[in-house]
XYZ file of C-alpha atoms in Angstrom:
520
model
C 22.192 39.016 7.344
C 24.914 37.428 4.979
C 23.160 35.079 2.600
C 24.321 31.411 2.551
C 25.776 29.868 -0.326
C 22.635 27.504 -1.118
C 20.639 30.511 -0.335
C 17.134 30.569 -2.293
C 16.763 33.332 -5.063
C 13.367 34.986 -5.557
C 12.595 37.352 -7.820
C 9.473 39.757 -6.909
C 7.619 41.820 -9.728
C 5.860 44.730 -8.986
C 5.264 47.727 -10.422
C 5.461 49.533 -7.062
C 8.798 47.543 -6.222
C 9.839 50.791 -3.792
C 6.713 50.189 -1.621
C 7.918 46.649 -0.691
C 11.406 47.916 0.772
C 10.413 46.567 4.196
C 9.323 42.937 2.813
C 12.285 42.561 1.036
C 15.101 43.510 3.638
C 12.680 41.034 6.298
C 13.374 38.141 3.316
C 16.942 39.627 2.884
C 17.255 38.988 7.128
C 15.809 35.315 6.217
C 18.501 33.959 4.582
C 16.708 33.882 0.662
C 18.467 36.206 -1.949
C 15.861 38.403 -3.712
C 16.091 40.360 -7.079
C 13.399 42.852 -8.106
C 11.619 43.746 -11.006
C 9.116 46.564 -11.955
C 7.317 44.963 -14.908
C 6.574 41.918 -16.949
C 9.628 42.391 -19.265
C 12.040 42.692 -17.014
C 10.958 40.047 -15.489
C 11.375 37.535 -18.063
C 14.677 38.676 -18.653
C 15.831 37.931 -15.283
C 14.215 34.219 -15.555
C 15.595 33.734 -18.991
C 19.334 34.197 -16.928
C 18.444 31.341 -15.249
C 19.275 30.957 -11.364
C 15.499 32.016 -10.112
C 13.868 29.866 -7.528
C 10.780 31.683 -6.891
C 8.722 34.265 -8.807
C 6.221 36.569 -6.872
C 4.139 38.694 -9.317
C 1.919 41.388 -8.730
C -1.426 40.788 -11.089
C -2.104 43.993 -11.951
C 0.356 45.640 -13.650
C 0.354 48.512 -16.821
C 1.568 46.891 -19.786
C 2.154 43.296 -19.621
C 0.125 42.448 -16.880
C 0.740 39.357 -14.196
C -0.886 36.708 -15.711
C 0.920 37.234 -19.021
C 4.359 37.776 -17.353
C 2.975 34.239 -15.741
C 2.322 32.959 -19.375
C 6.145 34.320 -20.218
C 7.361 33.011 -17.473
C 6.050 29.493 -18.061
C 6.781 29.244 -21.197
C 10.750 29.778 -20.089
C 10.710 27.333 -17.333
C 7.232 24.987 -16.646
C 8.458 23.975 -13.515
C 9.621 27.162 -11.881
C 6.957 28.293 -9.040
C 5.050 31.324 -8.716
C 2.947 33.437 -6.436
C 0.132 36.060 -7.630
C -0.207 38.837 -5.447
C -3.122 41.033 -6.011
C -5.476 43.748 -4.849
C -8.592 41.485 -6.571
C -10.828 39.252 -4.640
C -12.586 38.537 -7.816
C -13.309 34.883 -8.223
C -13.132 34.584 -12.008
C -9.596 36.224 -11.422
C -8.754 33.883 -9.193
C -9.655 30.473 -11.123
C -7.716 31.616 -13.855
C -4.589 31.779 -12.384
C -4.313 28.595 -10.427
C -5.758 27.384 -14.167
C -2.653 28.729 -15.223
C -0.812 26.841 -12.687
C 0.068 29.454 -9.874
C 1.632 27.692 -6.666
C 0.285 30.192 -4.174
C -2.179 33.384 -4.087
C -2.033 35.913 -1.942
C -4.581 39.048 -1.465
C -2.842 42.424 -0.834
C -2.278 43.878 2.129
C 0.218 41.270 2.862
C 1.436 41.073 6.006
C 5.284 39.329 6.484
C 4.185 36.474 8.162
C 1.754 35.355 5.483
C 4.727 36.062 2.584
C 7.260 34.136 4.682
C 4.611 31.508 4.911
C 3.798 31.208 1.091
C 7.597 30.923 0.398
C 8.610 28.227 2.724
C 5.553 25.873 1.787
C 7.160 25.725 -1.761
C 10.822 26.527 -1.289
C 11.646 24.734 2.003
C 8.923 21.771 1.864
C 11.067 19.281 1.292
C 13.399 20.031 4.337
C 11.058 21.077 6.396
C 8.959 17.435 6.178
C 12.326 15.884 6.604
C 13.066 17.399 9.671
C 9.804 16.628 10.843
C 9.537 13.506 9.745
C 13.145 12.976 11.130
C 11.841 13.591 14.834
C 8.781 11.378 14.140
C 10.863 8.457 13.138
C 13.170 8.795 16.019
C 10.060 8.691 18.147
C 8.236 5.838 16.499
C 12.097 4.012 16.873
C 11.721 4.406 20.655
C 8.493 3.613 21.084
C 8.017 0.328 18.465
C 11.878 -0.979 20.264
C 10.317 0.053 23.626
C 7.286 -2.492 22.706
C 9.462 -5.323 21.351
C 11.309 -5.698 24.516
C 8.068 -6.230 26.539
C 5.108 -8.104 26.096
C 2.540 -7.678 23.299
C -0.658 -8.696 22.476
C -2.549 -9.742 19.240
C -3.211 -5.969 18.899
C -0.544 -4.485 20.019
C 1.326 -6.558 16.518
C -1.122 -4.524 14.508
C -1.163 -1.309 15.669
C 3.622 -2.243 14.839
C 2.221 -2.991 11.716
C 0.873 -0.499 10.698
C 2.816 2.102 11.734
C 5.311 0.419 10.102
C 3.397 0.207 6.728
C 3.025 4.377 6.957
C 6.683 4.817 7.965
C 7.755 2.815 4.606
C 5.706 4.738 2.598
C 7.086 8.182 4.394
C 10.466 7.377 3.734
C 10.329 7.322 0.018
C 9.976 10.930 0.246
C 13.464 10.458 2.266
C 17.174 10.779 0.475
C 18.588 10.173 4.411
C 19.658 6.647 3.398
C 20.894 6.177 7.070
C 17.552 6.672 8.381
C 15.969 3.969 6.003
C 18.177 1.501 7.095
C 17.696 1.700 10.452
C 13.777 1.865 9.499
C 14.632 -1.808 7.391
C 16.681 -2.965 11.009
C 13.935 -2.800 12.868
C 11.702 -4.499 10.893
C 13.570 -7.069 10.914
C 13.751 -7.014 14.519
C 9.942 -6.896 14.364
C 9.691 -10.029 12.068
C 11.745 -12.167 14.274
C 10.106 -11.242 17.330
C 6.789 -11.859 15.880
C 7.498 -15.092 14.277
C 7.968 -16.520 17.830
C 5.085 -14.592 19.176
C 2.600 -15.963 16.543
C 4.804 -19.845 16.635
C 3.627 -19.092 20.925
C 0.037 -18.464 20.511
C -1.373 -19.894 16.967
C -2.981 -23.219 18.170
C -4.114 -21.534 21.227
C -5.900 -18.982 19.149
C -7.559 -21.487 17.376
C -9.220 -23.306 20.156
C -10.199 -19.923 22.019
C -12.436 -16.851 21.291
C -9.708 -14.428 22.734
C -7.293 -14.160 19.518
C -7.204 -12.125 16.620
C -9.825 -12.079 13.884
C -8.364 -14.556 11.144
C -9.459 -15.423 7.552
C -12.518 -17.802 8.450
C -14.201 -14.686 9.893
C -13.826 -12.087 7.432
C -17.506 -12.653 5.869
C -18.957 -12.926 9.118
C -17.736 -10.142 10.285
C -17.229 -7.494 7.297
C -19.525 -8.829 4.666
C -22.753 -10.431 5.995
C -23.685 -7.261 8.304
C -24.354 -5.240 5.173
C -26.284 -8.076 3.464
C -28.372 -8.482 6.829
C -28.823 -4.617 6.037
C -30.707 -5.162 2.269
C -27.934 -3.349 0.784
C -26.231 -4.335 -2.181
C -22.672 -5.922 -1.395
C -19.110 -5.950 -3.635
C -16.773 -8.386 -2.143
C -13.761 -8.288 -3.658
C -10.580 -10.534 -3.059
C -6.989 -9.032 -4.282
C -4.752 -11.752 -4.130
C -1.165 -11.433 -2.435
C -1.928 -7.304 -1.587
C 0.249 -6.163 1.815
C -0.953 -3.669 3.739
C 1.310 -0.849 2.460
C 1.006 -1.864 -1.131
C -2.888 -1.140 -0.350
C -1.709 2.378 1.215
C -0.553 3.086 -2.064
C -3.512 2.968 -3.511
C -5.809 4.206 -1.038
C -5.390 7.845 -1.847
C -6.452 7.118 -4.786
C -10.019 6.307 -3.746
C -10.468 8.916 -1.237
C -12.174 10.876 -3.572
C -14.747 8.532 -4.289
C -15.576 6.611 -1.386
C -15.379 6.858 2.523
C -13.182 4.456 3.499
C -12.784 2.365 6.969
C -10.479 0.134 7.420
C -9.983 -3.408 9.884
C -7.627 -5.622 10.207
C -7.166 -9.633 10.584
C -4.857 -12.452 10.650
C -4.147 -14.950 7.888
C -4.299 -18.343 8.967
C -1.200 -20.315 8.318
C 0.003 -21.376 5.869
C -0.387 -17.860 4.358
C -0.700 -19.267 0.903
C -3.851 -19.016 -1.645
C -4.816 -22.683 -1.524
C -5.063 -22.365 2.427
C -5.997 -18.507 3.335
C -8.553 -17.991 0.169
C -10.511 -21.214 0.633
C -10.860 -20.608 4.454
C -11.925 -16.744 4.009
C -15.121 -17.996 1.187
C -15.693 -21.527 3.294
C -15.374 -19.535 6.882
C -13.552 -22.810 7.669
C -10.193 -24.248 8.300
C -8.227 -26.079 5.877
C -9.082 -29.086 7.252
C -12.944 -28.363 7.445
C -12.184 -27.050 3.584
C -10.142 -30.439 2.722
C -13.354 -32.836 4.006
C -15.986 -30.762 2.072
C -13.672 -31.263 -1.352
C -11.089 -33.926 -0.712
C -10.085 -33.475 -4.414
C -8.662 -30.191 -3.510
C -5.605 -32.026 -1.743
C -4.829 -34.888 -4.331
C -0.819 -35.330 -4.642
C 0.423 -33.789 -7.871
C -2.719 -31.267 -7.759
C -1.934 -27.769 -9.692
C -1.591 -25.457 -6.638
C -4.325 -22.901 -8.737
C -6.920 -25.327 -9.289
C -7.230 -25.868 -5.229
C -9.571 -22.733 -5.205
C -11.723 -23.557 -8.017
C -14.403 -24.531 -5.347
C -14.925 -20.742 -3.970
C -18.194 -20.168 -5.468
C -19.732 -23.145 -4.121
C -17.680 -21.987 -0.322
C -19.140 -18.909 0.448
C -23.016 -20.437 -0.791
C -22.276 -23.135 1.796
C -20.749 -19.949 4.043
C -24.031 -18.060 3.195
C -26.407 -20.434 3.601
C -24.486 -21.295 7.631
C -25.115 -17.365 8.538
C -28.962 -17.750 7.742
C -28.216 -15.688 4.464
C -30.977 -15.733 2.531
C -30.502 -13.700 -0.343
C -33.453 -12.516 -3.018
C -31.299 -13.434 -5.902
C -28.048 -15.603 -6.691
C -24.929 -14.230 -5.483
C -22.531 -13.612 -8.668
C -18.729 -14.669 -8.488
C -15.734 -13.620 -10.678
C -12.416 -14.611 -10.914
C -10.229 -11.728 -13.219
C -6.886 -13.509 -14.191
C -6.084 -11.083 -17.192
C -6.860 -7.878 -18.977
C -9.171 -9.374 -20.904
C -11.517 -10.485 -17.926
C -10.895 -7.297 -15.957
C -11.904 -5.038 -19.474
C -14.803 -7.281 -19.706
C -15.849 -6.729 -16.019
C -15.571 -3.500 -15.768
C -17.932 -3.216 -19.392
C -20.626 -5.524 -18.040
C -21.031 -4.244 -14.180
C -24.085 -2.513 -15.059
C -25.352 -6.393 -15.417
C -24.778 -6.866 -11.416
C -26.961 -4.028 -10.753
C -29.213 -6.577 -9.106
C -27.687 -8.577 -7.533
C -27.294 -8.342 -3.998
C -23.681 -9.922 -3.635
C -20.990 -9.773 -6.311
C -17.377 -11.477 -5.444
C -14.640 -10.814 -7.253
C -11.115 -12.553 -6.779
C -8.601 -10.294 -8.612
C -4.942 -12.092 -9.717
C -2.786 -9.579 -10.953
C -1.051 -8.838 -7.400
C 0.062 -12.638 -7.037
C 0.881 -12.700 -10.692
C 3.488 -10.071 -10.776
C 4.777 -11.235 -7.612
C 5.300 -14.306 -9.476
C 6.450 -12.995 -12.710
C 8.542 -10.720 -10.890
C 10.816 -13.916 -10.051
C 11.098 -14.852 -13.468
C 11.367 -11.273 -15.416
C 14.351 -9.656 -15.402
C 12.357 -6.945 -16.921
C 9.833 -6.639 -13.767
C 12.801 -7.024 -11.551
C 14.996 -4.133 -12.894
C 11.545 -2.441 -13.010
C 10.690 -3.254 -9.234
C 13.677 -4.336 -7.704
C 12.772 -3.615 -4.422
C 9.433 -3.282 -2.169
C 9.367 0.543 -2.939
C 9.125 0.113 -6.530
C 7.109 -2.899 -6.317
C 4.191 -0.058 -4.468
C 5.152 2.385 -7.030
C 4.305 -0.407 -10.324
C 1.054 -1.631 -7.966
C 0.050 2.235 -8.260
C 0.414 2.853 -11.395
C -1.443 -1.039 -12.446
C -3.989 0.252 -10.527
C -4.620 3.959 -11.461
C -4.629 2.817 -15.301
C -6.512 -0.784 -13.996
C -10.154 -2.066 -15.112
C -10.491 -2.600 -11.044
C -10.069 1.265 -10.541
C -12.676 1.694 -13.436
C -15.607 -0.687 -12.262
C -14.758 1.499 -8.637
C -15.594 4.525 -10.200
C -18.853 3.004 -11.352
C -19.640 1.620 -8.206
C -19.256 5.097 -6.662
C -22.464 5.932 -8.120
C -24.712 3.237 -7.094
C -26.257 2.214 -3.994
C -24.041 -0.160 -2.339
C -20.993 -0.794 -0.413
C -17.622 -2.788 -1.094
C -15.570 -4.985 0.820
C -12.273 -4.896 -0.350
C -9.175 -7.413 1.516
C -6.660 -9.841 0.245
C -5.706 -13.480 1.292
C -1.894 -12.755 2.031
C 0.591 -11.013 1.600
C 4.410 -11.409 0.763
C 7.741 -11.076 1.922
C 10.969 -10.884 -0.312
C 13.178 -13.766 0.619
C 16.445 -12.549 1.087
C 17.932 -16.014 3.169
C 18.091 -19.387 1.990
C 16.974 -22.198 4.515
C 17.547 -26.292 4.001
C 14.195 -28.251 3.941
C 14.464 -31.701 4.658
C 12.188 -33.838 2.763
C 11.212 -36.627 0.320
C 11.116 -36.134 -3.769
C 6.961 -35.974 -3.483
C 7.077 -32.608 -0.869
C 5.157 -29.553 -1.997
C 7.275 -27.354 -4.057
C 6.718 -23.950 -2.635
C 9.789 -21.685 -1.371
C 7.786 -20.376 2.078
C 6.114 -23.397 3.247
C 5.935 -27.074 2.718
C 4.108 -29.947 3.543
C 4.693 -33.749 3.238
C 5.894 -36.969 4.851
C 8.765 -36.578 7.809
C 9.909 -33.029 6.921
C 12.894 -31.613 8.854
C 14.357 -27.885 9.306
C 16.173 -25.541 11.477
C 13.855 -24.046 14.228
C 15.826 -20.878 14.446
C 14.574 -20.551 10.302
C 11.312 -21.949 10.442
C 8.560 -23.801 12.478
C 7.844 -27.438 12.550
C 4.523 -28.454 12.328
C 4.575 -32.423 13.546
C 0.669 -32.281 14.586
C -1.017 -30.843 11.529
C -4.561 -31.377 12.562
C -3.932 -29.098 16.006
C -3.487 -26.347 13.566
C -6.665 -27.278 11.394
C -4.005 -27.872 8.568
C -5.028 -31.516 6.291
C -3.338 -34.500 6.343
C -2.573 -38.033 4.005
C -1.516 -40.260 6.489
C 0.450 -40.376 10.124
C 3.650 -39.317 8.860
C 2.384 -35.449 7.476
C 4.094 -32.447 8.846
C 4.290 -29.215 7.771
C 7.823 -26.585 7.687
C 6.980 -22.681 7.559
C 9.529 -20.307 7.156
C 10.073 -17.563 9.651
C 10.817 -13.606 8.876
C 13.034 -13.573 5.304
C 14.131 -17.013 4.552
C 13.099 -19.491 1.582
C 13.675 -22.890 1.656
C 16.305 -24.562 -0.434
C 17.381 -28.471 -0.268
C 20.259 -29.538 0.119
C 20.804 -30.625 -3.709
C 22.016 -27.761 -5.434
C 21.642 -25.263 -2.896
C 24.224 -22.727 -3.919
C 22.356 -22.666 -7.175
C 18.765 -22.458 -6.026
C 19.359 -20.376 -3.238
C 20.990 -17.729 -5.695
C 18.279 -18.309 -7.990
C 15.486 -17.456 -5.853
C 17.618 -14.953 -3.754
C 15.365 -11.493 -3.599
C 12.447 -12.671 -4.806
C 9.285 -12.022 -3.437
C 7.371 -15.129 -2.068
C 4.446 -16.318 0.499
C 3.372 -18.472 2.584
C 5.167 -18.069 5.781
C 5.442 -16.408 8.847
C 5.579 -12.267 8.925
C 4.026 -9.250 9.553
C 3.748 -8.743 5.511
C 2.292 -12.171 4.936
C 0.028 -12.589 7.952
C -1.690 -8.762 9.264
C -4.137 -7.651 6.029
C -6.385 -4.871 5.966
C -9.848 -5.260 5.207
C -11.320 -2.250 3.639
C -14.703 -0.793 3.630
C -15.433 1.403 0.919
C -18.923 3.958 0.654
C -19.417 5.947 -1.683
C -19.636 9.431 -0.584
């Protein structure tokens, strides 16, 4: 067979090279180039040339053996793969070649198929998972455009969701830049369609028992079985995390801890103040708003409207029959300092049966992002916005005080209030000088927008949303826009143009996981 110009080379060392005719005319018939070697020293020469995909190397050979030609050979080029062949079954043998970073072993006899096998893993990954993953996608297209054109159910928007998430995440490994913008079409597709689908069935869901499990049900439901069980309890509260920033990191904890994960709805607005006071209270903003009217002063920071959580979930506890031997802790990490200092101290917790933490750094850098041109040439784009939440989190006090918890007797709760979206359409809010000031939602006296852009709320209270008078209405933006008066648009609309923000309506903002974590 006439080798193709992009052929693979591989160069096999053994110092019984004439026994292996037959293996090398079947690689010969399979397209790679190969070049042959009958000891260690010849075999360096040939990588020091340059031009060598693959190395296969027989371990035991006279003179400079395999695992020194694999010493050699590293030493040339680190990154250049390599399979040991050998005769040994020896453990000890084995260990200290993958030690030495081998890519493959394989025992002698060696039959083609298992040689052919070995190569393409490492030489033909890459375009063998895109080919794969090619047909996949294709598939998922169908079927996800197949279920947007009929009608869907709470459930049927997370099960989109998700598989949306996992495609996102798939295509990094992707250079087909056609396929990721279709991919990014059809989310959008997605977001519009489920902005009306969620605008359609939101009050009803609150007045019935037959929607989706939203953020005044996520103790009840996740948490307060495993206190009911005696057995210690981590709740812990990452502000602004998506669903496939959280896939991200879950790999990462695999090792550690079965997971399990659920799914709910945030309530609306999908904003701290609202979704983070109703998942501690296990009420509705309203509810929330006549326990601690101070929460909802005019002019109030939008931060210190959750200072109450503590004193929430006791009153949550206390309205499940929660009686619990000792005082629940709570903690609120804002910095590195407070994380550093949690993760020193957790032994402390050791006895108490519920610890909540409410961790910041998500929201933050979705915040700073929109002010750093540093964090935005750093993450300029959802991809490398999962890629920096991986790394915070790999090198994070959170991932530390995990590690801890793996060894004790408990179980963790992990979720997040809501998530984002990055706002890539302006949209003109209509309003008075004293309106909230948030991009995603707003709320205030006779608001006005487009309802192809966002949804008008005229009857707060029949979405359990407070009120200051007769004349309060609410305006949440639908799939990508912000909004933007009408005063300086062109400049605020460029100004906030890309930027990640919350508080609307979309599948990023309003489907979270919820995460159960045990430690194995």
């Amino acid at each position: 067979m006439m080798q193709k110009d992009d052929a693979k080379t591989i160069l096999w060392v053994d110092d019984e090279i004439d026994l292996l005719a037959a293996h090398i005319i079947f690689l010969k018939d399979k397209g790679y180039n190969l070049l042959e070697a009958s000891n260690g020293d010849d075999a360096l020469e040939i990588v020091s040339r340059g031009g060598v995909d693959l190395v296969m190397i027989d371990e035991m050979m006279p003179g400079r053996d395999g695992l020194a030609t694999l010493e050699g050979i590293k030493d040339i080029n680190p990154h250049l793969p390599v399979i040991m062949v050998t005769k040994s079954e020896e453990e000890h043998l084995m260990n200290e070649a993958i030690g030495k970073k081998i890519d493959d072993y394989l025992t002698k006899p060696v039959n083609l198929s298992q040689v052919l096998s070995a190569i393409k893993k490492i030489l033909e990954r890459q375009k063998l998972t895109e080919n794969t993953l090619t047909r996949e996608f294709v598939q998922d297209f169908s079927r996800i455009n197949m279920q947007l054109s009929g009608p869907l159910q709470w459930q049927d928007w997370i099960d989109i969701h998700v598989k949306l998430s996992e495609i996102d995440l798939e295509l990094e490994k992707f250079r087909d830049v056609g396929l990721k913008q279709s991919h990014q079409d059809l989310k959008k597709v997605a977001s519009a369609e489920f902005g009306g689908f969620v605008i359609k069935n939101y009050r009803r869901w609150l007045q019935s028992s037959d929607g989706p499990p939203l953020s005044v049900g996520v103790v009840e439901k996740h948490v307060a079985p495993i206190l009911r069980q005696g057995k210690q309890t981590f709740f812990i509260v990452v502000d602004c995390m998506r669903l496939d920033q959280w896939l991200m990191i879950e790999p990462i904890l695999g090792e550690y801890f079965n997971i399990k994960k659920d799914y709910y709805y945030s309530i609306l607005p999908t904003a701290t103040p609202f979704s983070r006071n109703s998942i501690f209270a296990g009420e509705f903003p309203d509810t929330v708003a006549g326990i601690y009217p101070d929460l909802w002063e005019r002019g109030a920071n939008e931060a210190s409207r959750n200072r109450h959580e503590r004193q929430l979930l006791d009153r949550q506890l206390a309205k499940l029959g929660l009686s619990l031997k000792s005082e629940p802790k709570y903690v609120k990490v804002l910095d590195f300092d407070e994380g550093q200092n949690l993760a020193k101290k957790i032994q402390s917790y050791s006895t108490a049966p519920l610890v909540s933490v409410v961790y910041n750094f998500v929201d933050i850098l979705v915040h700073g992002r929109s002010e750093s041109e540093i964090l935005q040439e750093v993450a300029p784009n959802e991809a490398a916005f999962r890629s920096l939440m991986r790394s915070w989190f790999e090198h994070s006090h959170m991932f530390e005080m995990l590690r801890k918890l793996a060894e004790w007797d408990c179980e963790i709760v992990i979720t997040t209030d809501h998530g984002s979206v990055i706002g890539t359409r302006g949209a003109l809010a209509y309003g008075k000088k004293d309106t909230s000031t948030n991009l995603r939602y707003k709320y205030g006296d006779n608001l006005n927008c487009d309802p192809k852009q966002a949804w008008l709320i005229k009857e707060p209270k029949d979405l359990r949303l407070p009120t200051w008078g007769l004349a309060t209405t609410y305006i949440i933006a639908l799939e990508d826009y912000y909004f933007v008066y009408p005063t300086k648009y062109s400049e605020y609309r460029r100004q906030y143009l890309n930027s990640f923000q919350h508080g609307g309506i979309s599948l990023d903002e309003v489907i979270l996981p919820v995460i159960t974590l045990k430690p194995r």
